[in-house]
Short mmCIF file of C-alpha atoms and ligand atoms in Angstrom, two decimals:
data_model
loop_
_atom_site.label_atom_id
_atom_site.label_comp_id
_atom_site.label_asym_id
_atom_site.label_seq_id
_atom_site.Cartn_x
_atom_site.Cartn_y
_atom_site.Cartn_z
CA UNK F 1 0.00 0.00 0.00
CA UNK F 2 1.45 3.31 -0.72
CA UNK F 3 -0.35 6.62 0.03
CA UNK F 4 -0.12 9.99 -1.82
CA UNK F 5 0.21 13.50 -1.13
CA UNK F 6 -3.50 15.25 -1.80
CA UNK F 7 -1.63 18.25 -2.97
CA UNK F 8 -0.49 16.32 -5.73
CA UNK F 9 3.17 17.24 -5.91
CA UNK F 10 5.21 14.65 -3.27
CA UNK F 11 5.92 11.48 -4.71
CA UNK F 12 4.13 8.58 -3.04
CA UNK F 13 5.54 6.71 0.01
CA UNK F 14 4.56 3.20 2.48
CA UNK F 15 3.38 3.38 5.45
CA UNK F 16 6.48 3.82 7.15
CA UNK F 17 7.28 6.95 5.82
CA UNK F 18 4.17 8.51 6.09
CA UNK F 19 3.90 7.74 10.01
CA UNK F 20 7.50 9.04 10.46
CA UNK F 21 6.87 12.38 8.18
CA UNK F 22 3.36 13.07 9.24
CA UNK F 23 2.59 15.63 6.48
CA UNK F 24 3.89 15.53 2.86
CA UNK F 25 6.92 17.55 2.03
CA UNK F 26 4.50 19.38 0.02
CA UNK F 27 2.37 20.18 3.19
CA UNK F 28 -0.27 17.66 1.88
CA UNK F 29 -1.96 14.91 3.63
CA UNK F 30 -1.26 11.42 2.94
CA UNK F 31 -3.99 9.16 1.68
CA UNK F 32 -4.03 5.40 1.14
CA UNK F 33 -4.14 4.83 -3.19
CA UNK F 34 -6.54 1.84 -2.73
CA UNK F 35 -9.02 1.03 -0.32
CA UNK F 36 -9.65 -2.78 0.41
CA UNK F 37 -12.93 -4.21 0.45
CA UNK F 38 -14.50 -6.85 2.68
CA UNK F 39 -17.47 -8.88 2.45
CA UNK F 40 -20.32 -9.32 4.59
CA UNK F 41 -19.21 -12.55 5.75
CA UNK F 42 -15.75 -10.86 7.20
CA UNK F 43 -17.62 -8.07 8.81
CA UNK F 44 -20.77 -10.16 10.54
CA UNK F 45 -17.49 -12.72 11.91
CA UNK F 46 -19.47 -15.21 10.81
CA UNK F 47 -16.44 -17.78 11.93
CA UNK F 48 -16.79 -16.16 15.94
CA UNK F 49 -13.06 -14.53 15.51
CA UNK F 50 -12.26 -12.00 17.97
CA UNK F 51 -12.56 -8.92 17.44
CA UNK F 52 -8.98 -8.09 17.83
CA UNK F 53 -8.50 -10.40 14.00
CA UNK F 54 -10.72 -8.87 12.74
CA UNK F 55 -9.16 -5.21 13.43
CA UNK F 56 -5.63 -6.78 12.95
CA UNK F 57 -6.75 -8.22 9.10
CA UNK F 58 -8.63 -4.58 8.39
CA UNK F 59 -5.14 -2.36 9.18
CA UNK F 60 -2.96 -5.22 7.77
CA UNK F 61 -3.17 -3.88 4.05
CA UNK F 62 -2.90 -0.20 5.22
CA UNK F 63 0.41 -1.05 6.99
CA UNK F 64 1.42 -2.88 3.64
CA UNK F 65 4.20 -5.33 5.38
CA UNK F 66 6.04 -2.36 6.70
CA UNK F 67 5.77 -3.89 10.51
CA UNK F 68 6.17 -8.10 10.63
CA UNK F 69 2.55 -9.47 11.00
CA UNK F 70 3.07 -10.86 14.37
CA UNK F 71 4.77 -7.45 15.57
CA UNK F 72 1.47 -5.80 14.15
CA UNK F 73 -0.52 -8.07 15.73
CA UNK F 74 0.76 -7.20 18.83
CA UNK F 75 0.51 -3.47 18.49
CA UNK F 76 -3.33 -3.67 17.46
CA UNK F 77 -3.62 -5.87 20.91
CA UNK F 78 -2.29 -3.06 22.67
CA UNK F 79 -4.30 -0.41 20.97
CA UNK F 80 -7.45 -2.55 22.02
CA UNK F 81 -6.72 -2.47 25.33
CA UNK F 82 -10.00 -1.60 26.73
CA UNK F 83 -13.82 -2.31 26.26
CA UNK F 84 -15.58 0.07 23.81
CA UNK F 85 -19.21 -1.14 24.81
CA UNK F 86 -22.02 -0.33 22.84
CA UNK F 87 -25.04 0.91 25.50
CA UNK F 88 -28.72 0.96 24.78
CA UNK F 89 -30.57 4.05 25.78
CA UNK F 90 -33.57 3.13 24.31
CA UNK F 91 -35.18 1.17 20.96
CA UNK F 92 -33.76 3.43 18.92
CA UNK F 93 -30.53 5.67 20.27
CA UNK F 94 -26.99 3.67 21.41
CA UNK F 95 -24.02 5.02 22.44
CA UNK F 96 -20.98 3.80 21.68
CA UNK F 97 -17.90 4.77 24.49
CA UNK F 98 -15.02 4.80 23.13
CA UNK F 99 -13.81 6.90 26.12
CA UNK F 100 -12.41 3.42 28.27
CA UNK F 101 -8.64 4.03 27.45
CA UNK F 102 -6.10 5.13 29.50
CA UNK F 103 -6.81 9.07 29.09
CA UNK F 104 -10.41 8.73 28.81
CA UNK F 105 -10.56 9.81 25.63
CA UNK F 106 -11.52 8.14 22.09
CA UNK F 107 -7.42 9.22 20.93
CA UNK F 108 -6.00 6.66 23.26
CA UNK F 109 -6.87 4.17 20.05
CA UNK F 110 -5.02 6.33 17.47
CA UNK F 111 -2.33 7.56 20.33
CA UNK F 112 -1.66 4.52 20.90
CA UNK F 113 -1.56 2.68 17.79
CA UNK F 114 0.83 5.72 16.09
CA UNK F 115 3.25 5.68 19.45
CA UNK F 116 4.05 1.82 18.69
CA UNK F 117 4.27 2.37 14.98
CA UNK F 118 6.51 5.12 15.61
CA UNK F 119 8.54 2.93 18.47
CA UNK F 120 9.09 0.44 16.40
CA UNK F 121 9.94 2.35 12.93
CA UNK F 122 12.71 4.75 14.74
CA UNK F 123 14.52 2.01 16.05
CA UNK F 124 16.91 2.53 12.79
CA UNK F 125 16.64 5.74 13.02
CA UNK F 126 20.29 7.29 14.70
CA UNK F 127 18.69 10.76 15.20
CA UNK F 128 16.14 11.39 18.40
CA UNK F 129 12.59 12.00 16.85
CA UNK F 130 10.89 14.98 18.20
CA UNK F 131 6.72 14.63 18.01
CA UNK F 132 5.22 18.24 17.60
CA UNK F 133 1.98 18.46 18.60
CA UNK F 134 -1.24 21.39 18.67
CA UNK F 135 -4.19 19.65 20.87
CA UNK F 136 -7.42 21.54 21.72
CA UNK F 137 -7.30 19.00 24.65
CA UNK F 138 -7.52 15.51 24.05
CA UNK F 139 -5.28 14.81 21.34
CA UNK F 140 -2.57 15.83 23.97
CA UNK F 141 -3.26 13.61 26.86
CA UNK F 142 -3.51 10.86 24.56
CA UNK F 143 -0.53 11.43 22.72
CA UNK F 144 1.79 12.05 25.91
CA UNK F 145 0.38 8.85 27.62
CA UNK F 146 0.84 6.95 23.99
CA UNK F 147 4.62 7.82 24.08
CA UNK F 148 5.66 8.80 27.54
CA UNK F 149 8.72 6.36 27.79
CA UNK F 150 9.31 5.48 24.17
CA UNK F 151 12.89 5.17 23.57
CA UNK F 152 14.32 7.85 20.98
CA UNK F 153 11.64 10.00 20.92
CA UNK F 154 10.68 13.49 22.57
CA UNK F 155 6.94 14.82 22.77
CA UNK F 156 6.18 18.44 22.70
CA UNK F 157 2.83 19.38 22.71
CA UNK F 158 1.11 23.09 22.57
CA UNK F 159 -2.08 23.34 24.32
CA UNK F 160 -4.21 27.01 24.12
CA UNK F 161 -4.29 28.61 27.70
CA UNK F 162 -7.14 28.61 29.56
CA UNK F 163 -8.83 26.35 26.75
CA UNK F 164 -8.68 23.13 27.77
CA UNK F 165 -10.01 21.81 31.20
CA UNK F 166 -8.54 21.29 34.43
CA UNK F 167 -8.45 17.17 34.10
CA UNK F 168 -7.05 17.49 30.43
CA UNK F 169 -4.16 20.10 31.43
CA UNK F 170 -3.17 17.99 34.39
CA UNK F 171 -2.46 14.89 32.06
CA UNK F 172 -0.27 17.03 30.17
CA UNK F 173 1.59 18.89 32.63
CA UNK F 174 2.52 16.81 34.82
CA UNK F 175 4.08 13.63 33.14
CA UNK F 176 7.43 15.17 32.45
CA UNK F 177 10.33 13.01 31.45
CA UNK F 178 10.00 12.78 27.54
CA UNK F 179 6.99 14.94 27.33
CA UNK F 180 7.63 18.67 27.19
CA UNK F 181 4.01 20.72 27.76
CA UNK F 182 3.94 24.43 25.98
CA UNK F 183 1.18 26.61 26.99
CA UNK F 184 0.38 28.97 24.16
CA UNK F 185 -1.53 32.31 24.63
CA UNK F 186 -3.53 31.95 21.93
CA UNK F 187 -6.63 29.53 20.89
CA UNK F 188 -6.26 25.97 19.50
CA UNK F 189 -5.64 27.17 15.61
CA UNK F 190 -3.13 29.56 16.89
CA UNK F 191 -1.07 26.50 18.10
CA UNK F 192 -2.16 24.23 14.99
CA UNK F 193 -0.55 27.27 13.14
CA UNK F 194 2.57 27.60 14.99
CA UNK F 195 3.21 23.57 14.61
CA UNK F 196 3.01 24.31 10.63
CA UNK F 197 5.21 26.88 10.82
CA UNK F 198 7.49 24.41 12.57
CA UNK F 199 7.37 21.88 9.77
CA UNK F 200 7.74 24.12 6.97
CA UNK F 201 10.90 25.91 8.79
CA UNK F 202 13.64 24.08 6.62
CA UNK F 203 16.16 25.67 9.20
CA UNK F 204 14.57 23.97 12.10
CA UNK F 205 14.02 20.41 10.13
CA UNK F 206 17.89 20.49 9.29
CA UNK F 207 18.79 20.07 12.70
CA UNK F 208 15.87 18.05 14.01
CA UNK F 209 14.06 15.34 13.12
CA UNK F 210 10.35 16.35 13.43
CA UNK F 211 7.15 14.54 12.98
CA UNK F 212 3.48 15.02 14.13
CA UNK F 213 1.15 13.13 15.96
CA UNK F 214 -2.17 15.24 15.13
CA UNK F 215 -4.87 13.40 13.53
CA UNK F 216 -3.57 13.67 10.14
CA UNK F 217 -0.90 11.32 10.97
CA UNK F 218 -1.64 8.09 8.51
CA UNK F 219 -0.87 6.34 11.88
CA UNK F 220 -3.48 7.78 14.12
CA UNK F 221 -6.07 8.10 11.34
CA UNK F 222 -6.68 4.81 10.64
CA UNK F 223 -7.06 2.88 13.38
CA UNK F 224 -9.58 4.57 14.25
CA UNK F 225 -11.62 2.31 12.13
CA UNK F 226 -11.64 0.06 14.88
CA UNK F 227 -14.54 1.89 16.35
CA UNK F 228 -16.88 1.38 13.32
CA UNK F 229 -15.97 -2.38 13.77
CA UNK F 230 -16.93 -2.54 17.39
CA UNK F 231 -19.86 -0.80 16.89
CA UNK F 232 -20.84 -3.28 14.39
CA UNK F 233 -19.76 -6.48 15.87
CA UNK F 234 -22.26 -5.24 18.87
CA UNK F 235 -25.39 -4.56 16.77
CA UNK F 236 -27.57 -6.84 16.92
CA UNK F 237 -30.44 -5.92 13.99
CA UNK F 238 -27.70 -6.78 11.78
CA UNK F 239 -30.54 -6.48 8.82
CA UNK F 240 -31.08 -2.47 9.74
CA UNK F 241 -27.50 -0.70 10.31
CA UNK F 242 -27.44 1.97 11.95
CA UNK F 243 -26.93 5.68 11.48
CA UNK F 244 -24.14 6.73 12.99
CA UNK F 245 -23.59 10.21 14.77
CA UNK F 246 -19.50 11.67 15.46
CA UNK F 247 -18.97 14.46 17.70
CA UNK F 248 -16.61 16.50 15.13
CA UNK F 249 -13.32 18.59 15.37
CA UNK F 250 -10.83 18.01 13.26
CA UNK F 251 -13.21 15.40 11.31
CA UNK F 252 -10.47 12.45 11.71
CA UNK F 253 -13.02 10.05 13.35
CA UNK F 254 -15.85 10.57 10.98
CA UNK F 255 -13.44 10.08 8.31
CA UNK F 256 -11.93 6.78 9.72
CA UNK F 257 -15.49 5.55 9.97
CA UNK F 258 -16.32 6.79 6.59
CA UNK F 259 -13.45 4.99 5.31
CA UNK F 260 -14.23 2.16 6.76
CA UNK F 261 -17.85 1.98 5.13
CA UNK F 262 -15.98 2.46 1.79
CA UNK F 263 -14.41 -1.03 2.52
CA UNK F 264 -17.68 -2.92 3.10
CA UNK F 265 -19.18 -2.14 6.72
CA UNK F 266 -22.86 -1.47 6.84
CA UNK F 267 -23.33 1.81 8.54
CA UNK F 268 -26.86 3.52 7.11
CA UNK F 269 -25.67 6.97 7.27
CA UNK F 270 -23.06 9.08 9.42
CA UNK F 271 -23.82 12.53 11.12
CA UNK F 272 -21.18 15.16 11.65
CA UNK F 273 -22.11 16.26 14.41
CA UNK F 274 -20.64 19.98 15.67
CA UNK F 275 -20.38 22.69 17.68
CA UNK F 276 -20.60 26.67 16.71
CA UNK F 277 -17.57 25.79 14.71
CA UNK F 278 -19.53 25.52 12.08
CA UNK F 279 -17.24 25.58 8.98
CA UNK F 280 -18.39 22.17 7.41
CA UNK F 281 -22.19 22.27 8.44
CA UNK F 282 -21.89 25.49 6.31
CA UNK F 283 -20.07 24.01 3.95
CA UNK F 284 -22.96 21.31 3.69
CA UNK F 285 -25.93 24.62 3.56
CA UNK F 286 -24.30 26.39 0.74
CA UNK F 287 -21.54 24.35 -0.54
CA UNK F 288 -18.62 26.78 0.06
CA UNK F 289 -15.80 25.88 2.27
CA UNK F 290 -14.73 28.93 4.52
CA UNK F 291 -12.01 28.48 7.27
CA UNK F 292 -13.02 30.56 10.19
CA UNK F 293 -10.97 31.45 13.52
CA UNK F 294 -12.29 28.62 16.05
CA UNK F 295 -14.83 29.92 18.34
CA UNK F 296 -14.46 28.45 22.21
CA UNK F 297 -16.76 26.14 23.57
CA UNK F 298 -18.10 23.61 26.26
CA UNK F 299 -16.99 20.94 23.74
CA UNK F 300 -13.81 22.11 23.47
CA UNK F 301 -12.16 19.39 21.64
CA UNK F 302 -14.19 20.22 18.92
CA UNK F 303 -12.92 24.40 18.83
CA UNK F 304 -11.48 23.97 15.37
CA UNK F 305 -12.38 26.40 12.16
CA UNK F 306 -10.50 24.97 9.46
CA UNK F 307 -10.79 21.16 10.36
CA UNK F 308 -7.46 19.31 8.75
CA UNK F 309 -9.17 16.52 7.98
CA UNK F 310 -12.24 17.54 6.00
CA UNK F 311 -10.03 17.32 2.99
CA UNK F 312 -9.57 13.66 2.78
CA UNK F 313 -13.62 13.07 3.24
CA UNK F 314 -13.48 15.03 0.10
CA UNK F 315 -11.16 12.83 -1.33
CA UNK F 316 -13.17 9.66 -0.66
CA UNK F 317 -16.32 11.66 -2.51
CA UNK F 318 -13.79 12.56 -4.93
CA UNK F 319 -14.74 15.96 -4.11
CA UNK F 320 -18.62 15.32 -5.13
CA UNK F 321 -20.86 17.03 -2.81
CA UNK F 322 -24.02 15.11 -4.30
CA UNK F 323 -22.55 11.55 -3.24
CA UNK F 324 -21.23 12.97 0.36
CA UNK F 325 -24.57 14.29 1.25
CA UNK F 326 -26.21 11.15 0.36
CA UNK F 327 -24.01 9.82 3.26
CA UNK F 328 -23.29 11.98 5.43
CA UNK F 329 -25.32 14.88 7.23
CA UNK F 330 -23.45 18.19 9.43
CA UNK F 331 -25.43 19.82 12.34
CA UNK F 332 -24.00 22.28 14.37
CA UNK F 333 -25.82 23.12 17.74
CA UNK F 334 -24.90 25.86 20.47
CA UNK F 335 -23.69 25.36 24.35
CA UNK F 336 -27.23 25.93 25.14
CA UNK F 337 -28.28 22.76 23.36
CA UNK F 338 -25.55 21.11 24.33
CA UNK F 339 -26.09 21.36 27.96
CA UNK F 340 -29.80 21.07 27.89
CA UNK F 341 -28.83 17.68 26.10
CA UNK F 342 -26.38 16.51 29.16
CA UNK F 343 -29.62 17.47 31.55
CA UNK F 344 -31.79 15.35 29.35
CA UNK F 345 -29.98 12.71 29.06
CA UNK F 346 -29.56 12.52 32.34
CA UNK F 347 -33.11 12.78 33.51
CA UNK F 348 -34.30 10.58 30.88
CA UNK F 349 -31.79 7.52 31.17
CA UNK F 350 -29.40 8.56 34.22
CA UNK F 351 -26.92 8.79 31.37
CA UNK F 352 -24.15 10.82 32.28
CA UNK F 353 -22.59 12.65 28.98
CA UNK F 354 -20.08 14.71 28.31
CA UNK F 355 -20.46 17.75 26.06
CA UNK F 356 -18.95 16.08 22.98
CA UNK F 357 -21.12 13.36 22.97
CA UNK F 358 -24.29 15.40 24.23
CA UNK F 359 -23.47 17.16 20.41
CA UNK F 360 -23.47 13.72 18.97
CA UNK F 361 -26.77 12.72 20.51
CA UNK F 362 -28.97 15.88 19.33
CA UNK F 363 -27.22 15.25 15.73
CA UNK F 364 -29.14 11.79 16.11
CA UNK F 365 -32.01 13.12 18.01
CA UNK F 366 -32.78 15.76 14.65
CA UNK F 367 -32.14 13.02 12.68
CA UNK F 368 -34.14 10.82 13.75
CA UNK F 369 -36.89 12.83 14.07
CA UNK F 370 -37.39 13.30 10.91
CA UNK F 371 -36.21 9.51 9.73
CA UNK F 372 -38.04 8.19 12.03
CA UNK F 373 -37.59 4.54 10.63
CA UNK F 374 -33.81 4.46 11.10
CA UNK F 375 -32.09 3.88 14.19
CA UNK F 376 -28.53 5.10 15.65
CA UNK F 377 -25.66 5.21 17.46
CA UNK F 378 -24.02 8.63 18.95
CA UNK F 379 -20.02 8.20 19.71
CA UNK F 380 -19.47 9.12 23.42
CA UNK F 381 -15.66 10.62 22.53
CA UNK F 382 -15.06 11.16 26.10
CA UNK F 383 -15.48 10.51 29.93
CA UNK F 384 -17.90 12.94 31.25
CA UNK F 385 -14.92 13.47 34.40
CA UNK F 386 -12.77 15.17 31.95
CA UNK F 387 -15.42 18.07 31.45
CA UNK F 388 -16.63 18.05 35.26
CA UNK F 389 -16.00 21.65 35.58
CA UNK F 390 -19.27 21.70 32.90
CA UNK F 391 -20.92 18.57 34.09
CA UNK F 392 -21.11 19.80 37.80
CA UNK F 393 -22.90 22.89 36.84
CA UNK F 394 -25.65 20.33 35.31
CA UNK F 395 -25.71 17.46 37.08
CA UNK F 396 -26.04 17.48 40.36
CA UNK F 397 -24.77 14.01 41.55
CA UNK F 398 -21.26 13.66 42.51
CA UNK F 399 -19.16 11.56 39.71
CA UNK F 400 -16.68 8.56 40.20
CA UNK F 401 -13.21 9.76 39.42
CA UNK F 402 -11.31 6.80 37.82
CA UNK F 403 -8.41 6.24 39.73
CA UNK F 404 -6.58 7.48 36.79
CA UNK F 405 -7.31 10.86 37.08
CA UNK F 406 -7.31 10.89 40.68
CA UNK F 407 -3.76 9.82 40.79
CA UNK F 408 -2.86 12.68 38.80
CA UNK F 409 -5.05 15.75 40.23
CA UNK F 410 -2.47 16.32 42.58
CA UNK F 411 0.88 16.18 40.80
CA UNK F 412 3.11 19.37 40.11
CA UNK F 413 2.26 21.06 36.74
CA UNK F 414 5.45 21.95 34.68
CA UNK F 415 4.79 23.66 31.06
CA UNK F 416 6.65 26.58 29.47
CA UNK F 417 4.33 29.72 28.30
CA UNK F 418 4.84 31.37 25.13
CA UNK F 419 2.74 33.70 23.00
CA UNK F 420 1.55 32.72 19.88
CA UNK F 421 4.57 33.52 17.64
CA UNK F 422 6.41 31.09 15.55
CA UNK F 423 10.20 32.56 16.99
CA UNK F 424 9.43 31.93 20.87
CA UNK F 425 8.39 28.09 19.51
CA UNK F 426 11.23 27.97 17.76
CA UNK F 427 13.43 29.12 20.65
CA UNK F 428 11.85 26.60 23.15
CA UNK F 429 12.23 23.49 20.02
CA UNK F 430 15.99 24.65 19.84
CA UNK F 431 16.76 24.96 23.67
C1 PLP E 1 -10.79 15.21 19.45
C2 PLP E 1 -12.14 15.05 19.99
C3 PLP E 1 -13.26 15.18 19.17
C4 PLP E 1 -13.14 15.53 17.70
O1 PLP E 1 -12.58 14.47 16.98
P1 PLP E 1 -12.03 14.75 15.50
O2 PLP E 1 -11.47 13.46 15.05
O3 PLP E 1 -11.00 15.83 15.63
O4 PLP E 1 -13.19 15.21 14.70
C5 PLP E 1 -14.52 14.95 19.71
N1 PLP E 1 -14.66 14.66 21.02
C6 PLP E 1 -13.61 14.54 21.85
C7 PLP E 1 -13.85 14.24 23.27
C8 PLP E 1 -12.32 14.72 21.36
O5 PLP E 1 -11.27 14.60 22.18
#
């Protein structure tokens, strides 16, 4: 398998080289030149495998004999880890967790996954690899805890001040070692900005060797399939697939999931479900795409104006808006919404959500409503602990803190603060 540059102009490269570059060197993303199909007999397991074969034969081609099989097989154990239960809230609306990793968030699966790859690709590498990083909150928790240890390579990840919660700052701060936290004053595209800059600095990728671990990484992207898999393998009215709703950012899950009903899995129809940033919804309404400055939210993983990658979903519709509305819808809804839908859910179901996937469940809810044949599934991208400081102001029940979390509420924070200007980056990379 070898995967090209969608701005047309880098020649194409395996897997291997994609993981350890991130971006093209012509700034594009990387995107697989076929996509392998499977039948229904491989997705309904009709032989009982488990479901760790089944993910294991669906990234196999992608990683196109670049890792052994048995060292692959391996890594995908790792990377499923932890339960990602499908729950029943009632005939019609699921929720799938994928929160159950170690960070609590749905990244730990592509964190994960990409840290191994990475681990096991730089071990011919001389140089020490340094992972750049922009999160608007969970990317960064996932990453650090994905790599902290990992021989040969240094993590450095930006996070926008005062923009990400108090649960997701503490997993970044306070790991140290390998993992160097920057505080940027500035929002979430400032620091998505300032990594470019970083990458297309020739000066500055002379004398290191840089790579990125954002969700356009080849390496974090696609495993992220696996959650379309589970979701699958758990649904039982195998002869009416569901609709499936994705709280949206950067649009790297949706697109994983998209992908992976391009190879063969029966999903009826996938929602994009957003915030205010409402660059794609728009984009859906009047079929111009518009980057905007990202507007701060309750869902703040989801603060992103010009989502990174929107571009390869138009890639897989080869850039055909008629055939990606037919299978995919974009909402966007306000905080308002969002936290009359954490109340709701909770008085209707005790079902405690955070604001990510309270967006993904009034995506379905609309939907629904007005399809109301079709049933769904809304992806619960994180534990509702990691938003408490919104969830308390809703719910008022006191929450189980995962031990996780507690163990790490108390730890020293150490990050370095910089505005949001490419030379005080640069300074800090070089130091
Ligand atoms: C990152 C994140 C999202 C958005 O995912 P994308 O792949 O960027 O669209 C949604 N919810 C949570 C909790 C996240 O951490």
């Amino acid at each position: 398998m070898r995967y090209f540059s969608l701005n047309g102009s880098a020649s194409p490269v395996d897997f291997r080289t994609a993981t350890i570059l991130g971006q093209a060197p012509d700034k594009g993303l990387y995107f697989p030149e076929e996509i392998p199909v499977w039948d229904s007999r491989f997705f309904n397991n009709e032989e009982g495998r488990p479901a760790t074969a089944l993910a294991f034969e669906m990234i196999r081609p992608y990683v196109g004999g670049t890792i052994p099989d048995e060292v692959l097989a391996s890594i995908v154990n790792e990377t499923l880890n932890f339960p990602i239960p499908l729950v029943r809230l009632n005939e019609a609306v699921y929720t799938l967790e994928m929160f159950h990793g170690r960070t609590l968030a749905f990244k730990d699966i592509g964190a994960r996954f990409m840290s191994r790859c990475l681990g096991y690709f730089v071990k011919d590498i001389p140089q020490k690899v340094t992972v750049l990083v922009a999160t608007s909150g969970d990317t960064g928790g996932a990453v650090a805890d994905g790599f902290y240890g990992v021989e040969g390579v240094e993590v450095v990840i930006l996070f926008p001040k005062g923009k990400v919660s108090t649960v997701q700052r503490k997993q970044l701060t306070t790991l140290g070692n390998n993992i160097r936290a920057i505080e940027v004053n500035g929002n979430f595209d400032d620091c998505q900005r300032l990594v470019k800059q970083a990458f297309a600095d020739e000066a500055l990728t002379k004398n290191m060797f840089l790579t990125s671990a954002n969700s356009i990484n080849v390496a974090r992207w696609l495993p992220q399939q696996f959650f379309y898999l589970m979701a699958w393998l758990q649904w039982e009215d195998k002869a009416h697939p569901p609709v499936v709703s994705v709280p949206s950012g950067n649009f790297g899950n949706i697109c994983a999931g998209l992908l992976c009903r391009k190879s063969g899995l029966p999903i009826k129809h996938f929602l994009a479900a957003c915030n205010a940033n409402k660059t794609v919804p728009d984009f859906f309404t009047n079929g111009v795409y518009e980057p905007r400055l990202a507007i701060p939210t309750i869902s703040n993983a989801m603060d992103v104006g010009d989502p990174s990658n929107f571009i390869r979903i138009r890639q897989l519709f080869q850039d055909d808006q008629q055939l990606l509305k037919e299978v995919m819808t974009a909402y966007s809804f306000t905080d308002e919404e969002t936290k009359s839908a954490i109340q709701e859910l909770y008085n209707a179901y005790q079902y405690h959500a955070d604001p990510h996937g309270a967006v993904g469940y009034l995506a379905l809810k609309d939907y629904l409503q007005a399809h109301p044949a079709e049933k769904g599934i809304f992806a619960e991208t994180a534990h509702p602990v990691k938003f408490f400081d919104v969830s308390s102001q809703i719910i008022n029940e006191p929450m189980q803190v995962p031990e996780a979390i507690q163990d790490i509420m108390d730890l020293p924070e150490k990050s370095i603060s910089i505005e949001p200007q490419y030379l005080m980056l640069k300074s800090v990379l070089l130091s």
